[in-house]
CSV table of N, CA and C in Angstrom, one decimal:
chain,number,residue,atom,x,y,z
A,1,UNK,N,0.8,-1.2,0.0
A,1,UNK,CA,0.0,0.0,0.0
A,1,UNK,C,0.8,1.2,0.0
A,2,UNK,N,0.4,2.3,-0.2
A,2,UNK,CA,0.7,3.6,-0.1
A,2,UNK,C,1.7,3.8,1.1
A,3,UNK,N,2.6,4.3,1.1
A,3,UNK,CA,3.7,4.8,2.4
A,3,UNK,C,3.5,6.0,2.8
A,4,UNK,N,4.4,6.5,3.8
A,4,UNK,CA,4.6,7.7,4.4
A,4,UNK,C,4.5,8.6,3.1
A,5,UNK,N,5.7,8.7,2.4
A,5,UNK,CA,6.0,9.7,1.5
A,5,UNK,C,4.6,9.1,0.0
A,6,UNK,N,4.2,8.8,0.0
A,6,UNK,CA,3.7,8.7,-1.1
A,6,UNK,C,2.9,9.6,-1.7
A,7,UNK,N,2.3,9.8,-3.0
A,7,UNK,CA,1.5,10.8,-3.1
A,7,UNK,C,-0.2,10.6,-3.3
A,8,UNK,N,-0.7,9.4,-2.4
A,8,UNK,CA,-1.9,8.9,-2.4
A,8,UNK,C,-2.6,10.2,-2.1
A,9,UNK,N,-3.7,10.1,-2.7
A,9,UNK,CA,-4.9,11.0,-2.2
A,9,UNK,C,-4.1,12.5,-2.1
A,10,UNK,N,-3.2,12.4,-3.1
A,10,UNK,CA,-3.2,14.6,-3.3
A,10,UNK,C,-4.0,15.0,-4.2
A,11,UNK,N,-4.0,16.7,-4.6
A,11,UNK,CA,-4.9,16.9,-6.1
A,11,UNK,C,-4.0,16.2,-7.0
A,12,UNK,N,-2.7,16.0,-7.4
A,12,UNK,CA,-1.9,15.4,-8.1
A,12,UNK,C,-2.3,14.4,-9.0
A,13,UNK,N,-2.4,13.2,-7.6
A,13,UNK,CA,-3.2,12.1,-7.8
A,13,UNK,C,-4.5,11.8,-8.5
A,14,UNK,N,-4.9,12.9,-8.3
A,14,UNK,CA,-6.4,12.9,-8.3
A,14,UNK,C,-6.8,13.3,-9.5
A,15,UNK,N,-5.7,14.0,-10.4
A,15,UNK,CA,-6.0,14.8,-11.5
A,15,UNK,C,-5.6,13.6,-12.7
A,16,UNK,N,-4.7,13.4,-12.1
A,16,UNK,CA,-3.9,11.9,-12.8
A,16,UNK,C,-5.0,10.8,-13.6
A,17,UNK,N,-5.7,10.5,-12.3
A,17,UNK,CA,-6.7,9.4,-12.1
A,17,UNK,C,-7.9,10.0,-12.9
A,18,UNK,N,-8.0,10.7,-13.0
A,18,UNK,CA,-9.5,11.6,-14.2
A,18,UNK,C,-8.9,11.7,-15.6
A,19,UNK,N,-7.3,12.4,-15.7
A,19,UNK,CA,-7.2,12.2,-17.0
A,19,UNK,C,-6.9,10.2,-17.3
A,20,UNK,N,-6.7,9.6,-16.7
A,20,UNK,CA,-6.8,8.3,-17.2
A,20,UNK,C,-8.0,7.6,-17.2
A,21,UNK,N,-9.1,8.0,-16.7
A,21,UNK,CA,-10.3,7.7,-17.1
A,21,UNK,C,-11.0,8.6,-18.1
A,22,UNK,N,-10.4,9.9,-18.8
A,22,UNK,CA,-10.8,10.5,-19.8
A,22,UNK,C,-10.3,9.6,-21.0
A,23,UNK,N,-8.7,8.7,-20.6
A,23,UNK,CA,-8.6,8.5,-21.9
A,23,UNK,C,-9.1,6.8,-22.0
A,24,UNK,N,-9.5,6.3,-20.9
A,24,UNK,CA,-10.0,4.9,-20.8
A,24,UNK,C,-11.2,5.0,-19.9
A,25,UNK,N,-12.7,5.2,-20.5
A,25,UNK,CA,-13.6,5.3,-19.0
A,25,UNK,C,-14.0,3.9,-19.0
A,26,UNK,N,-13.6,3.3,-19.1
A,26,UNK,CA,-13.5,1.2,-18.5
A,26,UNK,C,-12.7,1.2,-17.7
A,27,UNK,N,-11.3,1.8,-17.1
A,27,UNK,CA,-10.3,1.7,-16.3
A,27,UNK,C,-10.6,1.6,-14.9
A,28,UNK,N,-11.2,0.8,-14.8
A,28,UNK,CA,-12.3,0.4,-13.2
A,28,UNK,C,-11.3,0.9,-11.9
A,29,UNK,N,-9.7,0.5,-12.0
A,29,UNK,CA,-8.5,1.0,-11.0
A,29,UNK,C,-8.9,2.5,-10.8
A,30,UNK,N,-8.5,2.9,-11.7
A,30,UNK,CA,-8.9,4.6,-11.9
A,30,UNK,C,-9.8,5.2,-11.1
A,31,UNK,N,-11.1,4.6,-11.5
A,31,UNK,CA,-12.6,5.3,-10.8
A,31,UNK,C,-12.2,4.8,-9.1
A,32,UNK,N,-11.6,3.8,-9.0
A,32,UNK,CA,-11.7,3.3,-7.8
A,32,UNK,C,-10.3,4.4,-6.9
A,33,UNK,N,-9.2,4.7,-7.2
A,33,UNK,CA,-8.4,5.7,-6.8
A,33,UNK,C,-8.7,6.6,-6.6
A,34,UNK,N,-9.9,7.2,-7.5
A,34,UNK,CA,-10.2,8.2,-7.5
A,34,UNK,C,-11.1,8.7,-6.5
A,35,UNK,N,-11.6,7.6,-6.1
A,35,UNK,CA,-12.8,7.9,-5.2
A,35,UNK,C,-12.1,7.5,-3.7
A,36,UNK,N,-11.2,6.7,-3.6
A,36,UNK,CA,-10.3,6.5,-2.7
A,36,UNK,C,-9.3,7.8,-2.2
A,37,UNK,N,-9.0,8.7,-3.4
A,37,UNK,CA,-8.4,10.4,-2.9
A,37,UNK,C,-9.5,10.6,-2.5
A,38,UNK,N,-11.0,11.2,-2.7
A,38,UNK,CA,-11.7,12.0,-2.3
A,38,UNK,C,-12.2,11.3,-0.8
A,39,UNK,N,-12.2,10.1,-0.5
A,39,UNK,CA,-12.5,9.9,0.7
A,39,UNK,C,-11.7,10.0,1.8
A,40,UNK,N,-9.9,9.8,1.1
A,40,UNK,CA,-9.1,10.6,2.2
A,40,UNK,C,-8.4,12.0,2.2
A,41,UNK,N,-9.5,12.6,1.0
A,41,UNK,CA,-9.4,14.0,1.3
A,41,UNK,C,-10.5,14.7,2.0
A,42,UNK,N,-11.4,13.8,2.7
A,42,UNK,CA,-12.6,14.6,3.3
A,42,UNK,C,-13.7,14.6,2.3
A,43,UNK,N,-13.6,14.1,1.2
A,43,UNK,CA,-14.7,14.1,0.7
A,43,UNK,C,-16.1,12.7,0.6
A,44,UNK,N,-16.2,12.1,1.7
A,44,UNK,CA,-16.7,11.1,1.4
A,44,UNK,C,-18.0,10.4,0.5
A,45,UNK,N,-19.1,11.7,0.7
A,45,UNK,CA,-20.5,11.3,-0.2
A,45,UNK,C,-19.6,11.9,-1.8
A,46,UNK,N,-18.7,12.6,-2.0
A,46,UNK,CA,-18.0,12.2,-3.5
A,46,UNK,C,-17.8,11.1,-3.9
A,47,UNK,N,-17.1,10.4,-2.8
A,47,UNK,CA,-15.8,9.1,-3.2
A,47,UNK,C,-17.4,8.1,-3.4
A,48,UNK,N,-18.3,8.0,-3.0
A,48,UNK,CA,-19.6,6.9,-2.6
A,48,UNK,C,-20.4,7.3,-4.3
A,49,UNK,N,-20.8,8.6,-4.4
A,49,UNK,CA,-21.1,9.3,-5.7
A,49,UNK,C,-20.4,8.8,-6.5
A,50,UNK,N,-19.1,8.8,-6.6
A,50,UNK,CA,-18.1,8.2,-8.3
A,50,UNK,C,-18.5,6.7,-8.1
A,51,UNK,N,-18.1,6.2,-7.2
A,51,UNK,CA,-17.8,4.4,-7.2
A,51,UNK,C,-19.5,3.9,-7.9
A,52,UNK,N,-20.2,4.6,-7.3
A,52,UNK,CA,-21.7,3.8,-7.0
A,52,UNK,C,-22.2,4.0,-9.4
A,53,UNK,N,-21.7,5.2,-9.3
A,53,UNK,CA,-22.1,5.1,-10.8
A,53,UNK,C,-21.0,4.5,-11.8
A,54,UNK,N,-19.6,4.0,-11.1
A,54,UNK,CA,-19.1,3.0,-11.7
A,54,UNK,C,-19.2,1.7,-11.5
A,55,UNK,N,-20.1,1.6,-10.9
A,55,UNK,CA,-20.8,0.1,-10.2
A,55,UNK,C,-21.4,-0.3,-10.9
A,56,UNK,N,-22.3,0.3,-11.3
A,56,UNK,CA,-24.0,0.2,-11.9
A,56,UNK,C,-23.7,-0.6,-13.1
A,57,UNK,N,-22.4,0.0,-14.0
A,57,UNK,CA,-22.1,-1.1,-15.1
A,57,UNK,C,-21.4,-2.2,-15.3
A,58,UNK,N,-20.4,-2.3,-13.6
A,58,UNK,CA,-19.8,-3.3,-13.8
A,58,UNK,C,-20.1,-3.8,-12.6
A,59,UNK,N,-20.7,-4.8,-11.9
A,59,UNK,CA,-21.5,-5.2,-10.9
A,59,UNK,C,-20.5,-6.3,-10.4
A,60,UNK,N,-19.4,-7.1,-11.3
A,60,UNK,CA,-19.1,-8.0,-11.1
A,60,UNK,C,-17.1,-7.4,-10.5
A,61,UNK,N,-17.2,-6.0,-10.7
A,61,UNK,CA,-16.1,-5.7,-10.1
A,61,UNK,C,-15.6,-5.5,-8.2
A,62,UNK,N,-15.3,-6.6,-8.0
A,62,UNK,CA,-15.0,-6.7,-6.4
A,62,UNK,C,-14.4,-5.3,-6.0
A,63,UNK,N,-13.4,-4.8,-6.6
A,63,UNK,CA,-12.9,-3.6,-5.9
A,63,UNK,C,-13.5,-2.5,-5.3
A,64,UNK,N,-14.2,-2.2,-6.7
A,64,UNK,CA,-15.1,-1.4,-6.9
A,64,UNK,C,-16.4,-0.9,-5.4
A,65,UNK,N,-16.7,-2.5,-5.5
A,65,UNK,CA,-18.0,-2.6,-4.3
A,65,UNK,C,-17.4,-2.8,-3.0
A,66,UNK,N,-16.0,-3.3,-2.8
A,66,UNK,CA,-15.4,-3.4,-1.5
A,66,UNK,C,-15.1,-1.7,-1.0
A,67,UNK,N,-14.7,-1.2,-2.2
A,67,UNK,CA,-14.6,0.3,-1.8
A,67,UNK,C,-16.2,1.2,-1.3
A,68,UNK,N,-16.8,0.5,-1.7
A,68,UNK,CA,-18.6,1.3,-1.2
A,68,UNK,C,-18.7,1.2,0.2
A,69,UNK,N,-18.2,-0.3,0.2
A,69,UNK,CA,-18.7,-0.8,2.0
A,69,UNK,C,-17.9,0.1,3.3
């Protein structure tokens, strides 16, 4: 996982993780990081908002819904 120094959950990250789902919106990792910054940036009905409408199409994605719970 992520370390001390890492750059988990900065805007950095987070900008990162949108332009890679701009250039792949299938990239299920992506939606899922991305909603993983916004939850450890204090944003949590965001991070639940992104995951839940990348759910809806892929139902059979574990990550995805382990990140909802």
């Amino acid at each position: 996982g992520p370390g001390p120094t890492s750059s988990w959950g900065t805007p950095e990250a987070a900008s990162a993780y949108r332009e890679a789902i701009g250039l792949d919106p299938t990239l299920a990792a992506a939606y899922n990081n991305l909603a993983l910054c916004a939850r450890s940036s204090g944003r949590p009905e965001e991070a639940i908002q992104g995951l839940y409408r990348r759910c809806r199409p892929t139902p059979d994605n574990a990550d995805l819904h382990n990140s909802l719970a």
